[in-house]
Amino acid sequence: MHEILTLQLGQRANYLATHFWNTQESYFTYTADQESLVDHDIHFRPGIGADGSETFTPRTLIYDLKGGFGSLRKINALYEIDEPVVPEGLWNGPAVIQRQEVIKQNAYQQSLEEGLVPPQLTPESVRYWSDFNRVYFHPKSIVQLNEYELNSSLMPFENWVTGEELFNSLDKEHDLLDRDLRPFAEEADQMQGIQLMAGVDDAWGGFAARYMDRIRDEYGKTTVWVWGLEDGITTVAREKRFLKLSNSARATSEIGPQTSLYIPITLPSTMLPSYVMLNSRSEWHSSALLSTAVEIRAESRDMRVPSQDRHAVGDSIPDEENLSVLDIDFFPTETIERGRRLTTRKPHVFGQAEAYRGEEDEEAEEANQEDEGHERARRRAAGLPVIHKSRTPLLFPVLDSFPQIFAQPPSSPGLSVKTSLSTDTTISSRIKTLQSIVRRAIGLDEREALSNALGGLAEAYEEGWDSGTDEDEDDD
């Protein structure tokens, strides 16, 4: 097995991950004549429940603030754990116990527990990410941080330093890797990597950065993917925009270089395609749209039967017929002054990985396979970037926990989806924008070091940066 461990840090990450786990759970088959295309051992761990029955729960750690778990309980139908005994103190007088008001389950969760057909969810009925969760978690997956409360106006969890200080204090007291992560890592036969989802433009970014430090200390050669979630600048109050972008700049500088792959994603502020019907004020809706791209990209690693891979090559010049232009771009490119950053130059693509989920015409598939070898050899000889393409026949399932944000026929069993993950010169423009924010919004004591670090990263994503010449400037 090649297990993948997941870390979920904060509300936005947990909304996204809940869609991910619901989709993963839907791939399970329960009869002998059905065989799943997905290797469930990668993301799920076997165990024994309280009644001695076999269980299968996600290989994940879920961190959130006090009140952030909603109605989700650490003790569920699969596991029973002993509550810690509170030792008697020096006070011998009467004790008064104060209990926080219990958050009640919504109708959807009540129906799932009773084995009934759940009612349709709405943005109003989804108050927490646990309201649309369909998966049981092991008790040790649940980690509540009681030092801060969700959506508190007295102690907001917004500043990068706040997240850093919280992680450092908890790690000093408990050694978070030993307490939380190591048990999952040690039970894996052959850990393939770690997938981390976190908001990076608030205090969770600082928490994630220091967590990455510890991961690299202990698992220096392990592959780590980070999905860095950011709020769209146009949806943020003006007085907080510099704070958000400053946090994003720190995440790019401190988290990005430590990862195998750092993927910043945000909900685009431009007009969405006509087939997308999104309530952007609902985190349930927004995270569902993001999860479609994340799940398709992640699932290409988890197939039991290898997907049909083919390689093509292209470049950012006019004959790049193998490069796909898709409908929605989740890369954050906005600035404070001008909204979406525009450029007249077509970005130079260094590399691209495309994944397609759905059925493909057999004749087209055979033609692609016949042309593959010749085209790959010809373009590779020209020194053009390689585009990796994979296809699997497994449709993206639309579950009752998933909002109706896509226009589709009522009888459709799922969606055909194509995603693309690329590295191009747009990244350099984004980092330079963050660098300019740093020069205005960061204190003098750390401004120079952070600005220089971002400048070095930006140069690495400029076309022809390694040659030291301007020969490629006129290619497009």
Short mmCIF file of C-alpha atoms in Angstrom, two decimals:
data_model
loop_
_atom_site.label_atom_id
_atom_site.label_comp_id
_atom_site.label_asym_id
_atom_site.label_seq_id
_atom_site.Cartn_x
_atom_site.Cartn_y
_atom_site.Cartn_z
CA MET A 1 0.00 0.00 0.00
CA HIS A 2 1.03 3.62 -0.53
CA GLU A 3 -0.91 5.47 2.13
CA ILE A 4 -1.57 9.22 2.12
CA LEU A 5 -2.16 11.08 5.39
CA THR A 6 -4.30 14.22 5.38
CA LEU A 7 -4.02 17.25 7.66
CA GLN A 8 -7.00 19.64 7.84
CA LEU A 9 -6.32 22.99 9.47
CA GLY A 10 -9.26 25.30 10.10
CA GLN A 11 -12.85 25.91 8.96
CA ARG A 12 -12.22 26.45 5.25
CA ALA A 13 -9.99 23.40 5.04
CA ASN A 14 -12.57 21.30 6.87
CA TYR A 15 -15.38 22.38 4.54
CA LEU A 16 -13.23 21.39 1.57
CA ALA A 17 -12.08 18.12 3.15
CA THR A 18 -15.63 17.12 4.12
CA HIS A 19 -16.63 17.18 0.45
CA PHE A 20 -13.47 15.19 -0.30
CA TRP A 21 -14.22 12.47 2.28
CA ASN A 22 -17.88 12.23 1.29
CA THR A 23 -16.82 11.62 -2.30
CA GLN A 24 -14.18 9.09 -1.29
CA GLU A 25 -16.72 7.19 0.82
CA SER A 26 -19.10 6.99 -2.15
CA TYR A 27 -16.56 4.89 -4.07
CA PHE A 28 -16.89 1.97 -1.64
CA THR A 29 -18.60 -1.15 -2.94
CA TYR A 30 -20.44 -3.58 -0.70
CA THR A 31 -21.23 -6.65 -2.80
CA ALA A 32 -18.97 -9.39 -4.12
CA ASP A 33 -19.82 -8.74 -7.76
CA GLN A 34 -18.74 -5.08 -7.56
CA GLU A 35 -15.14 -3.96 -7.72
CA SER A 36 -14.13 -0.39 -6.96
CA LEU A 37 -11.67 1.35 -9.24
CA VAL A 38 -10.33 3.22 -6.21
CA ASP A 39 -7.80 1.75 -3.78
CA HIS A 40 -9.44 2.67 -0.47
CA ASP A 41 -6.41 1.66 1.60
CA ILE A 42 -4.63 4.80 0.43
CA HIS A 43 -6.90 7.24 2.25
CA PHE A 44 -8.71 4.95 4.74
CA ARG A 45 -7.41 2.92 7.67
CA PRO A 46 -8.83 -0.37 8.98
CA GLY A 47 -9.71 -0.70 12.64
CA ILE A 48 -11.89 -2.43 15.22
CA GLY A 49 -14.99 -0.70 16.58
CA ALA A 50 -16.38 -0.81 20.10
CA ASP A 51 -18.50 -3.87 19.27
CA GLY A 52 -15.59 -5.76 17.70
CA SER A 53 -16.66 -5.12 14.11
CA GLU A 54 -14.22 -4.02 11.42
CA THR A 55 -14.18 -0.30 10.61
CA PHE A 56 -12.71 1.86 7.88
CA THR A 57 -12.03 5.49 8.79
CA PRO A 58 -10.10 8.29 7.05
CA ARG A 59 -6.37 8.68 7.60
CA THR A 60 -6.78 12.28 8.64
CA LEU A 61 -6.20 14.81 11.42
CA ILE A 62 -8.87 17.49 11.80
CA TYR A 63 -7.87 20.67 13.63
CA ASP A 64 -10.41 23.38 14.42
CA LEU A 65 -11.18 26.01 17.03
CA LYS A 66 -13.62 25.72 19.90
CA GLY A 67 -17.11 25.60 18.45
CA GLY A 68 -15.83 24.78 14.98
CA PHE A 69 -16.90 21.13 14.96
CA GLY A 70 -20.61 21.88 15.19
CA SER A 71 -22.59 18.82 16.23
CA LEU A 72 -19.76 16.37 15.44
CA ARG A 73 -18.92 14.25 18.48
CA LYS A 74 -15.58 12.68 19.26
CA ILE A 75 -17.46 9.57 20.45
CA ASN A 76 -19.54 8.12 17.63
CA ALA A 77 -21.40 4.92 16.78
CA LEU A 78 -18.17 3.09 15.87
CA TYR A 79 -15.97 3.94 18.86
CA GLU A 80 -16.32 4.47 22.57
CA ILE A 81 -13.54 6.14 24.50
CA ASP A 82 -13.14 6.72 28.20
CA GLU A 83 -13.39 10.33 29.22
CA PRO A 84 -10.34 11.47 31.25
CA VAL A 85 -10.86 11.54 34.99
CA VAL A 86 -10.48 15.01 36.45
CA PRO A 87 -8.19 14.75 39.51
CA GLU A 88 -9.34 16.27 42.76
CA GLY A 89 -7.63 19.54 43.49
CA LEU A 90 -6.80 21.33 46.71
CA TRP A 91 -10.27 22.88 46.88
CA ASN A 92 -12.58 20.84 49.10
CA GLY A 93 -15.61 23.06 48.80
CA PRO A 94 -18.58 22.66 46.48
CA ALA A 95 -17.83 22.68 42.74
CA VAL A 96 -19.97 24.31 40.10
CA ILE A 97 -19.82 22.71 36.65
CA GLN A 98 -20.53 24.93 33.67
CA ARG A 99 -21.27 23.22 30.38
CA GLN A 100 -21.30 24.82 26.97
CA GLU A 101 -24.62 24.58 25.18
CA VAL A 102 -24.66 21.51 22.94
CA ILE A 103 -25.04 22.25 19.22
CA LYS A 104 -27.99 20.23 17.94
CA GLN A 105 -27.80 18.11 14.82
CA ASN A 106 -29.63 19.32 11.76
CA ALA A 107 -32.33 17.21 10.12
CA TYR A 108 -29.86 15.78 7.60
CA GLN A 109 -27.57 14.34 10.30
CA GLN A 110 -30.51 13.02 12.32
CA SER A 111 -31.80 11.17 9.27
CA LEU A 112 -28.40 9.61 8.59
CA GLU A 113 -28.16 8.31 12.16
CA GLU A 114 -31.67 6.86 11.99
CA GLY A 115 -31.09 5.25 8.60
CA LEU A 116 -33.73 7.37 6.88
CA VAL A 117 -33.65 9.18 3.56
CA PRO A 118 -32.14 12.58 4.44
CA PRO A 119 -33.87 15.81 3.46
CA GLN A 120 -32.32 18.12 0.90
CA LEU A 121 -29.70 20.42 2.35
CA THR A 122 -29.80 24.17 1.86
CA PRO A 123 -27.29 26.96 2.57
CA GLU A 124 -29.44 27.90 5.58
CA SER A 125 -29.38 24.37 7.05
CA VAL A 126 -25.58 24.02 6.72
CA ARG A 127 -24.10 26.04 9.59
CA TYR A 128 -20.93 23.95 10.09
CA TRP A 129 -18.95 21.58 7.91
CA SER A 130 -20.12 18.68 10.09
CA ASP A 131 -23.73 19.36 9.01
CA PHE A 132 -23.16 17.68 5.63
CA ASN A 133 -20.56 15.13 6.72
CA ARG A 134 -21.33 11.47 5.84
CA VAL A 135 -18.21 9.79 7.25
CA TYR A 136 -17.28 8.41 10.68
CA PHE A 137 -13.91 9.56 12.00
CA HIS A 138 -11.68 7.84 14.53
CA PRO A 139 -11.66 9.74 17.85
CA LYS A 140 -7.94 10.46 17.52
CA SER A 141 -8.63 12.30 14.26
CA ILE A 142 -10.52 15.03 16.13
CA VAL A 143 -8.29 17.76 17.61
CA GLN A 144 -10.11 20.77 19.08
CA LEU A 145 -8.02 23.82 19.97
CA ASN A 146 -9.76 25.39 22.95
CA GLU A 147 -7.47 28.42 23.18
CA TYR A 148 -9.53 30.29 20.56
CA GLU A 149 -13.22 30.29 19.72
CA LEU A 150 -14.65 30.24 16.22
CA ASN A 151 -15.68 33.69 14.92
CA SER A 152 -14.72 35.42 18.15
CA SER A 153 -14.66 39.22 17.96
CA LEU A 154 -12.69 39.51 21.21
CA MET A 155 -9.86 37.18 20.16
CA PRO A 156 -10.02 36.87 16.37
CA PHE A 157 -7.88 34.17 14.80
CA GLU A 158 -6.61 36.36 11.97
CA ASN A 159 -2.94 37.30 12.41
CA TRP A 160 -0.10 35.11 11.15
CA VAL A 161 1.82 35.49 14.42
CA THR A 162 -1.22 34.32 16.40
CA GLY A 163 -1.18 30.99 14.56
CA GLU A 164 2.56 30.62 15.01
CA GLU A 165 2.36 31.27 18.74
CA LEU A 166 -0.53 28.84 19.19
CA PHE A 167 1.32 26.04 17.41
CA ASN A 168 4.56 26.68 19.31
CA SER A 169 2.83 26.65 22.70
CA LEU A 170 0.87 23.47 21.94
CA ASP A 171 3.90 21.75 20.45
CA LYS A 172 6.02 22.66 23.46
CA GLU A 173 3.42 21.22 25.82
CA HIS A 174 2.28 18.13 23.88
CA ASP A 175 4.72 17.54 20.95
CA LEU A 176 1.95 17.56 18.33
CA LEU A 177 3.75 15.28 15.90
CA ASP A 178 4.22 12.59 18.53
CA ARG A 179 0.72 12.96 19.90
CA ASP A 180 -1.26 13.40 16.68
CA LEU A 181 0.60 12.62 13.46
CA ARG A 182 3.03 9.85 14.38
CA PRO A 183 0.37 7.24 15.31
CA PHE A 184 -1.12 7.51 11.81
CA ALA A 185 2.31 7.46 10.15
CA GLU A 186 3.53 4.41 12.06
CA GLU A 187 0.49 2.30 11.25
CA ALA A 188 1.01 2.91 7.51
CA ASP A 189 2.84 0.13 5.66
CA GLN A 190 4.46 2.42 3.10
CA MET A 191 3.44 6.06 3.44
CA GLN A 192 3.27 7.72 0.02
CA GLY A 193 2.96 11.25 1.29
CA ILE A 194 1.07 13.88 3.28
CA GLN A 195 -1.73 16.05 1.96
CA LEU A 196 -2.26 19.28 3.91
CA MET A 197 -5.28 21.56 3.50
CA ALA A 198 -5.22 24.92 5.27
CA GLY A 199 -6.38 28.49 5.05
CA VAL A 200 -3.17 30.47 4.51
CA ASP A 201 -4.35 34.10 4.62
CA ASP A 202 -5.29 34.08 8.32
CA ALA A 203 -3.77 32.68 11.52
CA TRP A 204 -4.06 29.13 10.20
CA GLY A 205 -1.29 30.04 7.76
CA GLY A 206 1.13 30.66 10.63
CA PHE A 207 -0.04 27.45 12.32
CA ALA A 208 0.50 25.51 9.06
CA ALA A 209 3.97 27.04 8.49
CA ARG A 210 5.24 25.90 11.87
CA TYR A 211 3.59 22.49 11.40
CA MET A 212 5.49 22.19 8.11
CA ASP A 213 8.75 22.95 9.95
CA ARG A 214 8.14 19.97 12.25
CA ILE A 215 7.06 17.70 9.41
CA ARG A 216 10.25 18.45 7.50
CA ASP A 217 12.34 17.84 10.64
CA GLU A 218 10.82 14.38 11.08
CA TYR A 219 9.89 13.38 7.51
CA GLY A 220 12.42 15.22 5.40
CA LYS A 221 12.06 13.07 2.27
CA THR A 222 8.29 12.56 2.39
CA THR A 223 6.21 14.04 -0.41
CA VAL A 224 3.98 16.83 0.92
CA TRP A 225 1.20 18.51 -1.07
CA VAL A 226 -0.31 21.70 0.38
CA TRP A 227 -3.64 23.13 -0.76
CA GLY A 228 -3.47 26.77 0.39
CA LEU A 229 -6.97 28.23 0.63
CA GLU A 230 -7.38 31.99 0.24
CA ASP A 231 -10.38 34.32 0.35
CA GLY A 232 -11.03 36.38 -2.76
CA ILE A 233 -9.89 39.94 -2.08
CA THR A 234 -13.16 41.41 -3.37
CA THR A 235 -15.08 39.51 -0.66
CA VAL A 236 -12.88 40.83 2.17
CA ALA A 237 -13.51 44.08 4.03
CA ARG A 238 -11.17 46.80 2.75
CA GLU A 239 -9.46 47.31 6.12
CA LYS A 240 -8.46 43.64 6.24
CA ARG A 241 -7.16 43.25 2.68
CA PHE A 242 -3.57 44.19 3.50
CA LEU A 243 -3.63 41.70 6.39
CA LYS A 244 -4.93 38.91 4.16
CA LEU A 245 -2.37 39.54 1.40
CA SER A 246 0.46 39.89 3.93
CA ASN A 247 -0.45 36.47 5.34
CA SER A 248 -0.55 35.03 1.81
CA ALA A 249 2.91 36.49 1.17
CA ARG A 250 4.28 34.82 4.29
CA ALA A 251 2.68 31.51 3.28
CA THR A 252 4.26 31.69 -0.18
CA SER A 253 7.67 32.43 1.35
CA GLU A 254 7.61 30.06 4.34
CA ILE A 255 5.33 27.16 3.36
CA GLY A 256 5.88 26.95 -0.40
CA PRO A 257 9.62 26.19 -0.44
CA GLN A 258 9.19 23.36 2.09
CA THR A 259 6.57 21.48 0.08
CA SER A 260 6.78 19.10 -2.84
CA LEU A 261 3.85 20.98 -4.37
CA TYR A 262 2.20 24.18 -3.10
CA ILE A 263 -1.19 24.95 -4.68
CA PRO A 264 -2.85 28.24 -3.72
CA ILE A 265 -6.56 28.20 -4.60
CA THR A 266 -9.40 30.66 -4.27
CA LEU A 267 -12.89 31.20 -5.57
CA PRO A 268 -12.66 33.35 -8.72
CA SER A 269 -14.34 36.77 -8.61
CA THR A 270 -14.95 36.81 -12.37
CA MET A 271 -18.21 35.63 -13.87
CA LEU A 272 -18.58 31.86 -13.66
CA PRO A 273 -19.79 29.71 -16.59
CA SER A 274 -23.55 29.52 -17.14
CA TYR A 275 -23.67 25.89 -15.96
CA VAL A 276 -22.46 26.90 -12.46
CA MET A 277 -25.11 28.23 -10.07
CA LEU A 278 -23.21 29.30 -6.98
CA ASN A 279 -24.18 31.06 -3.77
CA SER A 280 -20.82 32.67 -3.04
CA ARG A 281 -21.94 33.64 0.48
CA SER A 282 -22.27 29.97 1.39
CA GLU A 283 -19.05 28.21 2.43
CA TRP A 284 -20.83 24.94 1.63
CA HIS A 285 -21.32 26.06 -2.00
CA SER A 286 -17.89 27.63 -2.42
CA SER A 287 -16.01 24.65 -1.00
CA ALA A 288 -18.03 22.29 -3.21
CA LEU A 289 -16.81 24.04 -6.35
CA LEU A 290 -13.21 23.97 -5.12
CA SER A 291 -13.52 20.32 -4.09
CA THR A 292 -14.47 19.31 -7.63
CA ALA A 293 -11.05 20.37 -8.87
CA VAL A 294 -9.18 19.08 -5.80
CA GLU A 295 -10.83 15.66 -5.80
CA ILE A 296 -10.31 15.05 -9.53
CA ARG A 297 -6.64 16.00 -9.24
CA ALA A 298 -6.07 13.94 -6.08
CA GLU A 299 -8.00 10.90 -7.29
CA SER A 300 -5.63 10.38 -10.23
CA ARG A 301 -3.13 9.06 -7.63
CA ASP A 302 -5.53 6.63 -5.98
CA MET A 303 -6.80 4.35 -8.73
CA ARG A 304 -6.54 0.60 -8.13
CA VAL A 305 -6.29 0.05 -11.89
CA PRO A 306 -3.79 2.49 -13.42
CA SER A 307 -5.48 5.25 -15.36
CA GLN A 308 -4.80 5.41 -19.08
CA ASP A 309 -1.92 7.85 -19.18
CA ARG A 310 -0.65 9.61 -22.23
CA HIS A 311 1.92 12.35 -22.56
CA ALA A 312 1.84 15.30 -24.89
CA VAL A 313 3.96 18.38 -25.11
CA GLY A 314 3.24 21.99 -25.91
CA ASP A 315 4.45 25.53 -25.37
CA SER A 316 3.01 28.99 -24.95
CA ILE A 317 3.46 29.72 -28.65
CA PRO A 318 0.59 29.66 -31.22
CA ASP A 319 0.92 25.97 -32.15
CA GLU A 320 0.23 24.73 -28.60
CA GLU A 321 -2.83 22.70 -29.55
CA ASN A 322 -2.21 20.25 -26.70
CA LEU A 323 -2.62 22.87 -23.96
CA SER A 324 -6.15 23.12 -22.60
CA VAL A 325 -7.93 26.34 -21.73
CA LEU A 326 -10.56 25.53 -19.10
CA ASP A 327 -13.63 27.41 -17.89
CA ILE A 328 -12.66 28.30 -14.31
CA ASP A 329 -9.31 29.46 -12.95
CA PHE A 330 -8.82 29.03 -9.19
CA PHE A 331 -5.39 30.68 -9.03
CA PRO A 332 -5.44 33.86 -6.88
CA THR A 333 -4.34 36.77 -9.08
CA GLU A 334 -6.16 39.73 -7.54
CA THR A 335 -4.60 42.89 -6.12
CA ILE A 336 -5.96 45.56 -3.85
CA GLU A 337 -5.89 48.37 -6.39
CA ARG A 338 -6.96 46.80 -9.64
CA GLY A 339 -9.08 43.77 -8.81
CA ARG A 340 -8.09 40.94 -11.13
CA ARG A 341 -4.57 41.32 -12.44
CA LEU A 342 -4.49 41.51 -16.22
CA THR A 343 -1.57 40.88 -18.52
CA THR A 344 -1.20 41.33 -22.24
CA ARG A 345 1.42 38.62 -22.50
CA LYS A 346 0.41 35.03 -22.83
CA PRO A 347 1.99 33.08 -19.95
CA HIS A 348 4.80 30.69 -20.70
CA VAL A 349 3.93 27.19 -19.45
CA PHE A 350 6.72 25.20 -17.79
CA GLY A 351 4.66 22.07 -17.14
CA GLN A 352 1.08 20.90 -16.95
CA ALA A 353 -0.84 17.87 -15.66
CA GLU A 354 -4.36 17.27 -16.94
CA ALA A 355 -6.87 14.80 -15.52
CA TYR A 356 -10.13 13.81 -17.17
CA ARG A 357 -12.94 11.90 -15.49
CA GLY A 358 -15.58 10.43 -17.76
CA GLU A 359 -16.14 8.29 -20.79
CA GLU A 360 -14.24 9.02 -23.98
CA ASP A 361 -15.01 8.10 -27.54
CA GLU A 362 -13.15 4.86 -28.41
CA GLU A 363 -12.06 6.06 -31.85
CA ALA A 364 -10.64 9.27 -30.43
CA GLU A 365 -8.85 7.28 -27.72
CA GLU A 366 -7.23 4.95 -30.30
CA ALA A 367 -6.15 7.91 -32.42
CA ASN A 368 -4.56 9.57 -29.40
CA GLN A 369 -2.64 6.41 -28.55
CA GLU A 370 -1.40 5.99 -32.14
CA ASP A 371 -0.11 9.58 -32.36
CA GLU A 372 1.31 9.64 -28.86
CA GLY A 373 4.78 8.22 -29.48
CA HIS A 374 5.61 10.24 -32.57
CA GLU A 375 4.28 13.51 -31.18
CA ARG A 376 6.05 13.08 -27.84
CA ALA A 377 9.39 12.36 -29.53
CA ARG A 378 9.07 15.27 -31.95
CA ARG A 379 8.19 17.88 -29.35
CA ARG A 380 10.58 16.58 -26.72
CA ALA A 381 13.39 16.97 -29.23
CA ALA A 382 12.34 20.61 -29.64
CA GLY A 383 12.83 21.18 -25.91
CA LEU A 384 9.17 21.99 -25.21
CA PRO A 385 7.47 21.26 -21.86
CA VAL A 386 5.81 17.91 -21.27
CA ILE A 387 2.09 17.78 -20.60
CA HIS A 388 0.95 14.76 -18.62
CA LYS A 389 -2.61 13.65 -19.38
CA SER A 390 -4.58 10.96 -17.55
CA ARG A 391 -8.10 9.64 -18.07
CA THR A 392 -10.30 7.42 -15.92
CA PRO A 393 -13.87 6.31 -16.70
CA LEU A 394 -15.06 7.03 -13.14
CA LEU A 395 -17.56 9.91 -13.17
CA PHE A 396 -17.52 12.54 -10.44
CA PRO A 397 -20.45 11.58 -8.17
CA VAL A 398 -23.02 14.21 -7.20
CA LEU A 399 -24.17 13.18 -3.71
CA ASP A 400 -27.08 14.37 -1.58
CA SER A 401 -24.47 16.13 0.60
CA PHE A 402 -23.25 18.11 -2.44
CA PRO A 403 -25.08 21.35 -3.32
CA GLN A 404 -26.83 21.63 -6.66
CA ILE A 405 -24.33 24.04 -8.17
CA PHE A 406 -23.97 22.33 -11.57
CA ALA A 407 -26.63 22.20 -14.27
CA GLN A 408 -27.07 18.53 -15.17
CA PRO A 409 -29.85 16.16 -16.30
CA PRO A 410 -31.78 14.72 -13.32
CA SER A 411 -31.02 11.14 -14.39
CA SER A 412 -27.29 11.73 -14.82
CA PRO A 413 -25.18 9.29 -12.70
CA GLY A 414 -22.36 11.81 -12.34
CA LEU A 415 -20.31 14.49 -14.00
CA SER A 416 -17.55 14.38 -16.58
CA VAL A 417 -14.87 16.78 -15.37
CA LYS A 418 -11.54 17.91 -16.75
CA THR A 419 -8.95 19.65 -14.57
CA SER A 420 -5.51 21.07 -15.26
CA LEU A 421 -2.69 21.82 -12.84
CA SER A 422 0.00 23.96 -14.43
CA THR A 423 3.13 25.93 -13.61
CA ASP A 424 3.63 29.07 -15.69
CA THR A 425 4.94 32.63 -15.55
CA THR A 426 1.69 33.88 -13.97
CA ILE A 427 3.17 32.66 -10.68
CA SER A 428 6.00 35.17 -10.98
CA SER A 429 3.52 38.03 -11.46
CA ARG A 430 1.55 36.90 -8.43
CA ILE A 431 4.63 36.71 -6.21
CA LYS A 432 5.82 40.16 -7.36
CA THR A 433 2.40 41.56 -6.41
CA LEU A 434 2.73 40.05 -2.94
CA GLN A 435 6.25 41.47 -2.72
CA SER A 436 4.90 44.98 -3.33
CA ILE A 437 2.31 44.45 -0.57
CA VAL A 438 5.05 43.38 1.83
CA ARG A 439 6.98 46.61 1.24
CA ARG A 440 3.96 48.60 2.43
CA ALA A 441 2.30 46.38 5.04
CA ILE A 442 5.05 44.49 6.89
CA GLY A 443 7.10 45.92 9.74
CA LEU A 444 10.63 47.08 9.05
CA ASP A 445 12.24 44.34 11.16
CA GLU A 446 11.12 41.56 8.80
CA ARG A 447 10.26 43.45 5.63
CA GLU A 448 13.63 43.13 3.91
CA ALA A 449 14.08 39.39 4.53
CA LEU A 450 10.54 38.54 3.39
CA SER A 451 10.75 40.79 0.34
CA ASN A 452 14.09 39.28 -0.73
CA ALA A 453 12.74 35.74 -0.28
CA LEU A 454 9.74 36.53 -2.47
CA GLY A 455 11.97 38.17 -5.07
CA GLY A 456 14.06 35.02 -5.33
CA LEU A 457 10.96 32.86 -5.77
CA ALA A 458 9.56 35.18 -8.44
CA GLU A 459 12.77 34.93 -10.51
CA ALA A 460 12.49 31.13 -10.54
CA TYR A 461 9.19 31.37 -12.45
CA GLU A 462 10.33 33.82 -15.11
CA GLU A 463 10.75 32.61 -18.66
CA GLY A 464 14.43 31.99 -19.43
CA TRP A 465 15.55 32.83 -15.90
CA ASP A 466 18.10 30.01 -15.83
CA SER A 467 19.88 31.09 -19.01
CA GLY A 468 20.49 34.68 -17.97
CA THR A 469 19.60 35.93 -21.46
CA ASP A 470 16.62 37.64 -23.09
CA GLU A 471 16.46 35.28 -26.07
CA ASP A 472 12.96 34.03 -25.22
CA GLU A 473 11.40 37.45 -24.73
CA ASP A 474 10.14 37.58 -28.31
CA ASP A 475 8.92 33.98 -28.56
CA ASP A 476 5.29 34.97 -28.18
#
